[in-house]
Amino acid sequence: MGPGSHRLSLGLLLLLPLLPECFGAEGRLAHKLFRDLFANYTSALRPVADTDQALNVTLEVTLSQIIDMDERNQVLTLYLWIRQEWTDAYLRWDPDAYGGLDAIRIPSSLVWRPDIILYNKADAQAPASASTNVVLRHDGAVRWDAPAITRSSCRVDVSAFPFDAQRCGLTFGSWTHGGHQLDVQPRGAAASLADFVENVEWRVLGMPARRRVLTYGCCSEPYPDVTFTLLLRRRAAAYVCNLLLPCVLISLLAPLAFHLPADSGEKVSLGVTVLLALTVFQLLLAESMPPAESVPLIGKYYMATMTMVTFSTALTILIMNLHYCGPSARPVPAWARTLLLGRLARGLCVRERGEPCGQSRPPESSPSPQPPDREAGPPAGPCHEPRCLCHQEALLHHVATITNTFHRHRAAQRCHEEWKRLAHVMDRFFLGIFFSMALVMSLLVLVQAL
């Protein structure tokens, strides 16, 4: 170490005994200033030199966290940092007279504080003042920073749930001082979001501030207030994955009951199973939604889907009745054979085996069975001649009887096949109708999420 380092160390050692005296002198000056300021000061009166003059209070709000949004009770709980600034005419001093001391920090209970409260408070407890210090400057400017957990009423509109946006207002104003005594002004056009902790369910779009001057029925003088409107939009990703997407998939599965073969025996079972699944999701949705006058968007979608599944199940039962029409059923009407088995079958590509799409086999007219000739019946008396013609006539009579029976069975079978083909055409037709309806409804709801 050189000579310069030794001289520096020696100087520091000489200054160390003087440091407590410097700090002690500053502390003594602060105590003297405090005694001088509060010797004849009272915090019960408004600190203005002229009682006819209004005291200006500047209000600044910083949103720190959204603690809870109780949609059922319509109560919003926030964690705020509230800053109030005003000028106290009786707390001024000359900094040169107190060693350049231009600001001190003292408990807020010692100075006058404006009685600014939250008007739309939704808490049964009395408002409690935060026990924080105030910063007092030599020119009388007072700054009071206090954290607060507020519970305010908020009208929640869930008509577009889960793609809804909410507007919740927080109105601050003096409870006893009118506009001629205390004037409230917001600092800036909006609340600060610099220290906001992101919420998992709500996205904050902004918190603009607006000053109003209202006259209430109880008092003749105007009362100014500042309203901070919190703009929220719900994060719908969780609701889409847990409630909406399963309902969309189930609604697209329901029309496939028309595509199942009637002989499988599961057409009605599929519709009933889908209806039960939608009912379970509807109960889960009712638990997570607050009671409201208007039905939410997802609730309307569930109701429309359940109605569609109910109608599709009922139509499936009717179509199965057509499919299982027995041989004793009436023939297919002519208009149904022309319109449904003809034109509609060609349009829906419903064809029989070996028949190309777009071409339907013209319906065959069932040949009327020929009754056996009564006059050509076997002779009344027996014939002992082996080659007599009467034996051939008896054989022909039996053949004609078998042929007529075969034709009647064939006609009944053809009638049954026509009813089955008609049921197939109706299945294909309603499959397209209900699948299109389910797809359109699902797209209309999912577009809201974009």
GROMACS .gro file of C-alpha atoms in nm:
model
  450
    1MET     CA    1   0.000   0.000   0.000
    2GLY     CA    2   0.128   0.348  -0.086
    3PRO     CA    3   0.131   0.672   0.113
    4GLY     CA    4  -0.196   0.789  -0.048
    5SER     CA    5  -0.384   0.485   0.079
    6HIS     CA    6  -0.258   0.546   0.433
    7ARG     CA    7  -0.375   0.911   0.422
    8LEU     CA    8  -0.726   0.804   0.297
    9SER     CA    9  -0.765   0.548   0.573
   10LEU     CA   10  -0.657   0.804   0.831
   11GLY     CA   11  -0.919   1.053   0.703
   12LEU     CA   12  -1.200   0.798   0.727
   13LEU     CA   13  -1.103   0.714   1.080
   14LEU     CA   14  -1.119   1.082   1.174
   15LEU     CA   15  -1.471   1.121   1.018
   16LEU     CA   16  -1.628   0.818   1.189
   17PRO     CA   17  -1.682   0.990   1.527
   18LEU     CA   18  -1.865   1.277   1.349
   19LEU     CA   19  -2.127   1.057   1.172
   20PRO     CA   20  -2.353   0.994   1.478
   21GLU     CA   21  -2.353   1.366   1.546
   22CYS     CA   22  -2.470   1.437   1.185
   23PHE     CA   23  -2.748   1.179   1.201
   24GLY     CA   24  -2.843   1.289   1.546
   25ALA     CA   25  -2.863   1.650   1.431
   26GLU     CA   26  -3.102   1.551   1.151
   27GLY     CA   27  -3.318   1.351   1.390
   28ARG     CA   28  -3.330   1.645   1.635
   29LEU     CA   29  -3.436   1.875   1.353
   30ALA     CA   30  -3.714   1.633   1.250
   31HIS     CA   31  -3.839   1.617   1.611
   32LYS     CA   32  -3.829   1.995   1.639
   33LEU     CA   33  -4.020   2.029   1.310
   34PHE     CA   34  -4.282   1.780   1.428
   35ARG     CA   35  -4.333   1.968   1.756
   36ASP     CA   36  -4.359   2.300   1.579
   37LEU     CA   37  -4.608   2.173   1.317
   38PHE     CA   38  -4.843   1.992   1.551
   39ALA     CA   39  -4.830   2.229   1.848
   40ASN     CA   40  -5.163   2.390   1.757
   41TYR     CA   41  -5.277   2.154   1.481
   42THR     CA   42  -5.607   1.964   1.480
   43SER     CA   43  -5.704   1.686   1.242
   44ALA     CA   44  -6.077   1.737   1.297
   45LEU     CA   45  -6.119   2.038   1.067
   46ARG     CA   46  -6.072   2.081   0.697
   47PRO     CA   47  -5.720   2.229   0.646
   48VAL     CA   48  -5.798   2.540   0.438
   49ALA     CA   49  -5.718   2.903   0.510
   50ASP     CA   50  -6.054   3.017   0.370
   51THR     CA   51  -6.357   2.812   0.470
   52ASP     CA   52  -6.538   2.910   0.150
   53GLN     CA   53  -6.261   2.759  -0.058
   54ALA     CA   54  -6.293   2.400  -0.183
   55LEU     CA   55  -6.012   2.160  -0.104
   56ASN     CA   56  -5.886   1.974  -0.411
   57VAL     CA   57  -5.810   1.604  -0.368
   58THR     CA   58  -5.639   1.407  -0.644
   59LEU     CA   59  -5.724   1.037  -0.655
   60GLU     CA   60  -5.509   0.774  -0.822
   61VAL     CA   61  -5.589   0.401  -0.827
   62THR     CA   62  -5.354   0.116  -0.917
   63LEU     CA   63  -5.508  -0.224  -0.983
   64SER     CA   64  -5.294  -0.496  -0.830
   65GLN     CA   65  -5.505  -0.814  -0.842
   66ILE     CA   66  -5.852  -0.951  -0.912
   67ILE     CA   67  -5.918  -1.164  -0.607
   68ASP     CA   68  -6.262  -1.295  -0.691
   69MET     CA   69  -6.562  -1.242  -0.917
   70ASP     CA   70  -6.865  -1.383  -0.740
   71GLU     CA   71  -7.108  -1.404  -1.029
   72ARG     CA   72  -7.386  -1.563  -0.828
   73ASN     CA   73  -7.388  -1.280  -0.569
   74GLN     CA   74  -7.260  -1.022  -0.821
   75VAL     CA   75  -6.972  -0.904  -0.602
   76LEU     CA   76  -6.625  -0.812  -0.732
   77THR     CA   77  -6.328  -0.832  -0.493
   78LEU     CA   78  -6.015  -0.636  -0.589
   79TYR     CA   79  -5.679  -0.554  -0.436
   80LEU     CA   80  -5.605  -0.185  -0.501
   81TRP     CA   81  -5.338   0.070  -0.421
   82ILE     CA   82  -5.510   0.402  -0.358
   83ARG     CA   83  -5.314   0.727  -0.360
   84GLN     CA   84  -5.470   1.052  -0.240
   85GLU     CA   85  -5.300   1.390  -0.260
   86TRP     CA   86  -5.412   1.723  -0.120
   87THR     CA   87  -5.262   2.040   0.028
   88ASP     CA   88  -5.277   2.113   0.400
   89ALA     CA   89  -5.256   2.487   0.459
   90TYR     CA   90  -5.141   2.444   0.820
   91LEU     CA   91  -4.851   2.202   0.760
   92ARG     CA   92  -4.591   2.424   0.587
   93TRP     CA   93  -4.237   2.520   0.682
   94ASP     CA   94  -3.920   2.669   0.550
   95PRO     CA   95  -3.666   2.392   0.471
   96ASP     CA   96  -3.372   2.627   0.538
   97ALA     CA   97  -3.487   2.674   0.896
   98TYR     CA   98  -3.465   2.300   0.956
   99GLY     CA   99  -3.137   2.209   0.795
  100GLY     CA  100  -3.277   2.157   0.443
  101LEU     CA  101  -3.540   1.903   0.560
  102ASP     CA  102  -3.810   1.920   0.291
  103ALA     CA  103  -4.024   1.610   0.366
  104ILE     CA  104  -4.116   1.392   0.660
  105ARG     CA  105  -4.318   1.074   0.701
  106ILE     CA  106  -4.565   1.059   0.985
  107PRO     CA  107  -4.863   0.834   1.077
  108SER     CA  108  -5.172   0.916   0.877
  109SER     CA  109  -5.387   0.931   1.189
  110LEU     CA  110  -5.213   1.256   1.294
  111VAL     CA  111  -5.326   1.462   0.993
  112TRP     CA  112  -5.662   1.546   0.844
  113ARG     CA  113  -5.772   1.291   0.582
  114PRO     CA  114  -6.051   1.317   0.329
  115ASP     CA  115  -6.348   1.088   0.394
  116ILE     CA  116  -6.340   0.937   0.045
  117ILE     CA  117  -6.502   0.596   0.040
  118LEU     CA  118  -6.629   0.345  -0.214
  119TYR     CA  119  -6.994   0.425  -0.282
  120ASN     CA  120  -7.095   0.087  -0.428
  121LYS     CA  121  -6.937  -0.108  -0.147
  122ALA     CA  122  -7.079  -0.458  -0.101
  123ASP     CA  123  -6.930  -0.539   0.240
  124ALA     CA  124  -7.122  -0.541   0.567
  125GLN     CA  125  -6.817  -0.433   0.766
  126ALA     CA  126  -6.748  -0.068   0.837
  127PRO     CA  127  -6.467   0.088   0.628
  128ALA     CA  128  -6.134   0.065   0.805
  129SER     CA  129  -5.856   0.315   0.740
  130ALA     CA  130  -5.521   0.166   0.654
  131SER     CA  131  -5.255   0.240   0.915
  132THR     CA  132  -4.995   0.369   0.671
  133ASN     CA  133  -4.782   0.678   0.687
  134VAL     CA  134  -4.830   0.994   0.487
  135VAL     CA  135  -4.556   1.188   0.313
  136LEU     CA  136  -4.565   1.553   0.416
  137ARG     CA  137  -4.371   1.809   0.211
  138HIS     CA  138  -4.260   2.158   0.311
  139ASP     CA  139  -4.520   2.327   0.084
  140GLY     CA  140  -4.808   2.151   0.260
  141ALA     CA  141  -4.857   1.879  -0.004
  142VAL     CA  142  -4.976   1.555   0.157
  143ARG     CA  143  -4.955   1.217  -0.017
  144TRP     CA  144  -5.130   0.918   0.131
  145ASP     CA  145  -5.066   0.575  -0.022
  146ALA     CA  146  -5.281   0.297   0.123
  147PRO     CA  147  -5.357  -0.057   0.006
  148ALA     CA  148  -5.718  -0.167   0.011
  149ILE     CA  149  -5.919  -0.482  -0.053
  150THR     CA  150  -6.252  -0.366  -0.195
  151ARG     CA  151  -6.576  -0.561  -0.237
  152SER     CA  152  -6.799  -0.377  -0.481
  153SER     CA  153  -7.131  -0.462  -0.640
  154CYS     CA  154  -7.114  -0.540  -1.011
  155ARG     CA  155  -7.403  -0.624  -1.240
  156VAL     CA  156  -7.290  -0.940  -1.421
  157ASP     CA  157  -7.444  -1.010  -1.761
  158VAL     CA  158  -7.398  -1.376  -1.858
  159SER     CA  159  -7.607  -1.370  -2.177
  160ALA     CA  160  -7.293  -1.441  -2.383
  161PHE     CA  161  -7.132  -1.687  -2.137
  162PRO     CA  162  -6.858  -1.812  -2.175
  163PHE     CA  163  -6.765  -1.543  -2.429
  164ASP     CA  164  -6.894  -1.255  -2.217
  165ALA     CA  165  -6.740  -0.920  -2.128
  166GLN     CA  166  -6.818  -0.736  -1.805
  167ARG     CA  167  -6.810  -0.371  -1.699
  168CYS     CA  168  -6.771  -0.315  -1.327
  169GLY     CA  169  -6.764   0.037  -1.188
  170LEU     CA  170  -6.594   0.155  -0.867
  171THR     CA  171  -6.724   0.493  -0.756
  172PHE     CA  172  -6.518   0.694  -0.506
  173GLY     CA  173  -6.634   1.014  -0.342
  174SER     CA  174  -6.663   1.206  -0.017
  175TRP     CA  175  -6.940   1.094   0.214
  176THR     CA  176  -7.001   1.420   0.404
  177HIS     CA  177  -6.830   1.698   0.207
  178GLY     CA  178  -7.010   1.847  -0.090
  179GLY     CA  179  -6.852   1.989  -0.400
  180HIS     CA  180  -6.819   2.336  -0.244
  181GLN     CA  181  -6.600   2.195   0.032
  182LEU     CA  182  -6.409   1.908  -0.128
  183ASP     CA  183  -6.349   1.848  -0.497
  184VAL     CA  184  -6.227   1.509  -0.621
  185GLN     CA  185  -6.027   1.482  -0.941
  186PRO     CA  186  -5.874   1.169  -1.101
  187ARG     CA  187  -5.505   1.162  -1.182
  188GLY     CA  188  -5.484   1.061  -1.545
  189ALA     CA  189  -5.747   0.920  -1.774
  190ALA     CA  190  -5.738   0.566  -1.633
  191ALA     CA  191  -5.618   0.359  -1.342
  192SER     CA  192  -5.267   0.219  -1.353
  193LEU     CA  193  -5.215  -0.144  -1.456
  194ALA     CA  194  -4.837  -0.146  -1.427
  195ASP     CA  195  -4.831  -0.379  -1.127
  196PHE     CA  196  -5.131  -0.593  -1.218
  197VAL     CA  197  -5.106  -0.967  -1.154
  198GLU     CA  198  -5.270  -1.155  -1.441
  199ASN     CA  199  -5.587  -1.345  -1.359
  200VAL     CA  200  -5.646  -1.698  -1.489
  201GLU     CA  201  -6.013  -1.640  -1.572
  202TRP     CA  202  -6.042  -1.273  -1.663
  203ARG     CA  203  -5.843  -1.054  -1.900
  204VAL     CA  204  -5.836  -0.683  -1.815
  205LEU     CA  205  -5.898  -0.458  -2.114
  206GLY     CA  206  -5.863  -0.130  -1.927
  207MET     CA  207  -5.985   0.076  -1.633
  208PRO     CA  208  -6.083   0.426  -1.753
  209ALA     CA  209  -6.168   0.700  -1.504
  210ARG     CA  210  -6.458   0.945  -1.528
  211ARG     CA  211  -6.552   1.234  -1.301
  212ARG     CA  212  -6.917   1.309  -1.234
  213VAL     CA  213  -7.102   1.573  -1.035
  214LEU     CA  214  -7.437   1.452  -0.902
  215THR     CA  215  -7.707   1.608  -0.688
  216TYR     CA  216  -7.884   1.368  -0.453
  217GLY     CA  217  -8.231   1.399  -0.310
  218CYS     CA  218  -8.106   1.439   0.045
  219CYS     CA  219  -7.887   1.744  -0.021
  220SER     CA  220  -7.900   2.056  -0.235
  221GLU     CA  221  -7.528   2.089  -0.298
  222PRO     CA  222  -7.355   1.881  -0.568
  223TYR     CA  223  -7.133   1.585  -0.484
  224PRO     CA  224  -6.845   1.507  -0.718
  225ASP     CA  225  -6.720   1.151  -0.753
  226VAL     CA  226  -6.473   0.954  -0.963
  227THR     CA  227  -6.580   0.627  -1.124
  228PHE     CA  228  -6.320   0.375  -1.240
  229THR     CA  229  -6.480   0.128  -1.485
  230LEU     CA  230  -6.303  -0.207  -1.494
  231LEU     CA  231  -6.338  -0.367  -1.838
  232LEU     CA  232  -6.312  -0.746  -1.825
  233ARG     CA  233  -6.331  -1.024  -2.079
  234ARG     CA  234  -6.359  -1.388  -1.977
  235ARG     CA  235  -6.090  -1.633  -2.082
  236ALA     CA  236  -6.309  -1.897  -2.247
  237ALA     CA  237  -6.047  -2.163  -2.324
  238ALA     CA  238  -6.126  -2.376  -2.018
  239TYR     CA  239  -6.501  -2.360  -2.080
  240VAL     CA  240  -6.458  -2.447  -2.447
  241CYS     CA  241  -6.249  -2.754  -2.364
  242ASN     CA  242  -6.457  -2.876  -2.069
  243LEU     CA  243  -6.815  -2.785  -2.161
  244LEU     CA  244  -6.851  -2.671  -2.520
  245LEU     CA  245  -6.628  -2.907  -2.717
  246PRO     CA  246  -6.778  -3.229  -2.568
  247CYS     CA  247  -7.126  -3.100  -2.648
  248VAL     CA  248  -7.020  -3.023  -3.008
  249LEU     CA  249  -6.881  -3.374  -3.055
  250ILE     CA  250  -7.190  -3.532  -2.902
  251SER     CA  251  -7.420  -3.322  -3.119
  252LEU     CA  252  -7.230  -3.433  -3.429
  253LEU     CA  253  -7.257  -3.794  -3.314
  254ALA     CA  254  -7.635  -3.785  -3.267
  255PRO     CA  255  -7.732  -3.770  -3.641
  256LEU     CA  256  -7.525  -4.082  -3.708
  257ALA     CA  257  -7.814  -4.281  -3.561
  258PHE     CA  258  -7.978  -4.243  -3.902
  259HIS     CA  259  -7.678  -4.414  -4.060
  260LEU     CA  260  -7.696  -4.723  -3.840
  261PRO     CA  261  -7.866  -5.028  -3.996
  262ALA     CA  262  -8.211  -5.086  -3.859
  263ASP     CA  263  -8.130  -5.452  -3.795
  264SER     CA  264  -7.851  -5.357  -3.556
  265GLY     CA  265  -8.103  -5.266  -3.286
  266GLU     CA  266  -7.891  -4.972  -3.162
  267LYS     CA  267  -8.051  -4.678  -3.342
  268VAL     CA  268  -8.279  -4.573  -3.057
  269SER     CA  269  -8.018  -4.665  -2.795
  270LEU     CA  270  -7.769  -4.424  -2.950
  271GLY     CA  271  -8.016  -4.135  -2.942
  272VAL     CA  272  -8.113  -4.201  -2.581
  273THR     CA  273  -7.746  -4.229  -2.476
  274VAL     CA  274  -7.663  -3.898  -2.642
  275LEU     CA  275  -7.961  -3.735  -2.472
  276LEU     CA  276  -7.848  -3.861  -2.131
  277ALA     CA  277  -7.493  -3.734  -2.191
  278LEU     CA  278  -7.624  -3.388  -2.281
  279THR     CA  279  -7.837  -3.387  -1.968
  280VAL     CA  280  -7.530  -3.454  -1.752
  281PHE     CA  281  -7.339  -3.168  -1.917
  282GLN     CA  282  -7.641  -2.943  -1.872
  283LEU     CA  283  -7.637  -3.012  -1.497
  284LEU     CA  284  -7.264  -2.934  -1.481
  285LEU     CA  285  -7.324  -2.611  -1.668
  286ALA     CA  286  -7.607  -2.508  -1.436
  287GLU     CA  287  -7.376  -2.543  -1.134
  288SER     CA  288  -7.110  -2.314  -1.282
  289MET     CA  289  -7.347  -2.043  -1.405
  290PRO     CA  290  -7.513  -1.776  -1.190
  291PRO     CA  291  -7.891  -1.741  -1.200
  292ALA     CA  292  -7.987  -1.477  -1.454
  293GLU     CA  293  -8.290  -1.345  -1.636
  294SER     CA  294  -8.145  -1.417  -1.979
  295VAL     CA  295  -8.035  -1.763  -2.089
  296PRO     CA  296  -7.659  -1.777  -2.162
  297LEU     CA  297  -7.534  -1.854  -2.510
  298ILE     CA  298  -7.400  -2.196  -2.415
  299GLY     CA  299  -7.729  -2.272  -2.241
  300LYS     CA  300  -7.919  -2.192  -2.560
  301TYR     CA  301  -7.683  -2.417  -2.752
  302TYR     CA  302  -7.741  -2.704  -2.508
  303MET     CA  303  -8.118  -2.659  -2.529
  304ALA     CA  304  -8.112  -2.650  -2.909
  305THR     CA  305  -7.891  -2.959  -2.921
  306MET     CA  306  -8.111  -3.154  -2.681
  307THR     CA  307  -8.421  -3.056  -2.881
  308MET     CA  308  -8.253  -3.173  -3.201
  309VAL     CA  309  -8.151  -3.506  -3.044
  310THR     CA  310  -8.506  -3.557  -2.912
  311PHE     CA  311  -8.658  -3.499  -3.256
  312SER     CA  312  -8.400  -3.721  -3.422
  313THR     CA  313  -8.478  -4.004  -3.177
  314ALA     CA  314  -8.852  -3.967  -3.240
  315LEU     CA  315  -8.797  -3.973  -3.618
  316THR     CA  316  -8.575  -4.279  -3.580
  317ILE     CA  317  -8.862  -4.462  -3.409
  318LEU     CA  318  -9.102  -4.367  -3.689
  319ILE     CA  319  -8.855  -4.473  -3.958
  320MET     CA  320  -8.801  -4.808  -3.784
  321ASN     CA  321  -9.177  -4.862  -3.797
  322LEU     CA  322  -9.159  -4.812  -4.173
  323HIS     CA  323  -8.866  -5.050  -4.196
  324TYR     CA  324  -9.044  -5.330  -4.012
  325CYS     CA  325  -9.371  -5.310  -4.201
  326GLY     CA  326  -9.482  -5.671  -4.241
  327PRO     CA  327  -9.629  -5.846  -4.546
  328SER     CA  328  -9.977  -5.748  -4.433
  329ALA     CA  329  -9.899  -5.376  -4.468
  330ARG     CA  330 -10.048  -5.162  -4.738
  331PRO     CA  331  -9.845  -5.099  -5.052
  332VAL     CA  332  -9.636  -4.783  -5.075
  333PRO     CA  333  -9.858  -4.498  -5.202
  334ALA     CA  334  -9.808  -4.387  -5.558
  335TRP     CA  335  -9.694  -4.035  -5.463
  336ALA     CA  336  -9.435  -4.177  -5.220
  337ARG     CA  337  -9.316  -4.422  -5.483
  338THR     CA  338  -9.274  -4.140  -5.734
  339LEU     CA  339  -9.127  -3.867  -5.511
  340LEU     CA  340  -8.936  -4.058  -5.246
  341LEU     CA  341  -8.836  -4.383  -5.414
  342GLY     CA  342  -8.786  -4.207  -5.745
  343ARG     CA  343  -8.656  -3.850  -5.735
  344LEU     CA  344  -8.535  -3.829  -5.375
  345ALA     CA  345  -8.362  -4.168  -5.397
  346ARG     CA  346  -8.174  -4.058  -5.709
  347GLY     CA  347  -8.073  -3.729  -5.542
  348LEU     CA  348  -7.943  -3.905  -5.231
  349CYS     CA  349  -7.778  -4.191  -5.424
  350VAL     CA  350  -7.985  -4.453  -5.248
  351ARG     CA  351  -7.966  -4.752  -5.481
  352GLU     CA  352  -8.000  -5.124  -5.471
  353ARG     CA  353  -7.714  -5.367  -5.528
  354GLY     CA  354  -7.573  -5.343  -5.875
  355GLU     CA  355  -7.763  -5.023  -5.953
  356PRO     CA  356  -7.547  -4.719  -6.051
  357CYS     CA  357  -7.578  -4.396  -5.849
  358GLY     CA  358  -7.827  -4.150  -5.991
  359GLN     CA  359  -8.041  -4.418  -6.156
  360SER     CA  360  -8.320  -4.586  -5.970
  361ARG     CA  361  -8.491  -4.896  -6.093
  362PRO     CA  362  -8.848  -4.816  -6.187
  363PRO     CA  363  -9.087  -4.979  -5.946
  364GLU     CA  364  -9.234  -5.298  -6.078
  365SER     CA  365  -9.602  -5.346  -6.070
  366SER     CA  366  -9.684  -5.659  -5.881
  367PRO     CA  367  -9.856  -5.904  -6.112
  368SER     CA  368 -10.200  -5.992  -6.003
  369PRO     CA  369 -10.228  -6.359  -5.921
  370GLN     CA  370 -10.440  -6.563  -6.161
  371PRO     CA  371 -10.707  -6.766  -5.991
  372PRO     CA  372 -10.735  -7.124  -6.100
  373ASP     CA  373 -10.989  -7.201  -6.366
  374ARG     CA  374 -11.289  -7.336  -6.187
  375GLU     CA  375 -11.438  -7.479  -6.504
  376ALA     CA  376 -11.121  -7.673  -6.589
  377GLY     CA  377 -11.124  -7.850  -6.258
  378PRO     CA  378 -11.087  -8.228  -6.226
  379PRO     CA  379 -11.386  -8.439  -6.325
  380ALA     CA  380 -11.630  -8.524  -6.055
  381GLY     CA  381 -11.608  -8.897  -6.097
  382PRO     CA  382 -11.299  -9.118  -6.068
  383CYS     CA  383 -11.121  -9.233  -6.379
  384HIS     CA  384 -10.942  -9.570  -6.397
  385GLU     CA  385 -10.763  -9.501  -6.722
  386PRO     CA  386 -10.395  -9.429  -6.659
  387ARG     CA  387 -10.354  -9.203  -6.966
  388CYS     CA  388 -10.677  -9.012  -6.931
  389LEU     CA  389 -10.668  -8.636  -6.981
  390CYS     CA  390 -10.841  -8.579  -6.649
  391HIS     CA  391 -10.515  -8.663  -6.468
  392GLN     CA  392 -10.327  -8.387  -6.659
  393GLU     CA  393 -10.596  -8.134  -6.580
  394ALA     CA  394 -10.567  -8.211  -6.208
  395LEU     CA  395 -10.189  -8.164  -6.227
  396LEU     CA  396 -10.232  -7.829  -6.401
  397HIS     CA  397 -10.474  -7.718  -6.133
  398HIS     CA  398 -10.218  -7.788  -5.856
  399VAL     CA  399  -9.943  -7.609  -6.051
  400ALA     CA  400 -10.166  -7.305  -6.091
  401THR     CA  401 -10.238  -7.303  -5.718
  402ILE     CA  402  -9.866  -7.316  -5.634
  403THR     CA  403  -9.791  -7.040  -5.886
  404ASN     CA  404 -10.057  -6.809  -5.744
  405THR     CA  405  -9.929  -6.867  -5.392
  406PHE     CA  406  -9.576  -6.789  -5.505
  407HIS     CA  407  -9.692  -6.469  -5.676
  408ARG     CA  408  -9.878  -6.355  -5.366
  409HIS     CA  409  -9.572  -6.422  -5.149
  410ARG     CA  410  -9.352  -6.244  -5.401
  411ALA     CA  411  -9.585  -5.942  -5.408
  412ALA     CA  412  -9.589  -5.925  -5.026
  413GLN     CA  413  -9.209  -5.955  -5.019
  414ARG     CA  414  -9.174  -5.681  -5.280
  415CYS     CA  415  -9.406  -5.456  -5.075
  416HIS     CA  416  -9.194  -5.519  -4.767
  417GLU     CA  417  -8.876  -5.439  -4.959
  418GLU     CA  418  -9.028  -5.113  -5.083
  419TRP     CA  419  -9.107  -5.006  -4.728
  420LYS     CA  420  -8.752  -5.093  -4.622
  421ARG     CA  421  -8.614  -4.895  -4.914
  422LEU     CA  422  -8.839  -4.603  -4.822
  423ALA     CA  423  -8.707  -4.617  -4.465
  424HIS     CA  424  -8.352  -4.617  -4.604
  425VAL     CA  425  -8.426  -4.308  -4.814
  426MET     CA  426  -8.575  -4.129  -4.512
  427ASP     CA  427  -8.271  -4.225  -4.302
  428ARG     CA  428  -8.037  -4.078  -4.561
  429PHE     CA  429  -8.249  -3.763  -4.595
  430PHE     CA  430  -8.269  -3.690  -4.221
  431LEU     CA  431  -7.901  -3.777  -4.176
  432GLY     CA  432  -7.810  -3.487  -4.404
  433ILE     CA  433  -8.065  -3.251  -4.246
  434PHE     CA  434  -7.972  -3.310  -3.883
  435PHE     CA  435  -7.598  -3.330  -3.947
  436SER     CA  436  -7.615  -2.994  -4.127
  437MET     CA  437  -7.813  -2.844  -3.839
  438ALA     CA  438  -7.565  -2.972  -3.579
  439LEU     CA  439  -7.269  -2.846  -3.783
  440VAL     CA  440  -7.418  -2.500  -3.836
  441MET     CA  441  -7.509  -2.458  -3.468
  442SER     CA  442  -7.164  -2.570  -3.357
  443LEU     CA  443  -6.991  -2.332  -3.596
  444LEU     CA  444  -7.206  -2.040  -3.486
  445VAL     CA  445  -7.109  -2.099  -3.124
  446LEU     CA  446  -6.740  -2.164  -3.191
  447VAL     CA  447  -6.710  -1.850  -3.403
  448GLN     CA  448  -6.782  -1.649  -3.088
  449ALA     CA  449  -6.455  -1.777  -2.942
  450LEU     CA  450  -6.248  -1.631  -3.225
   0.00000   0.00000   0.00000
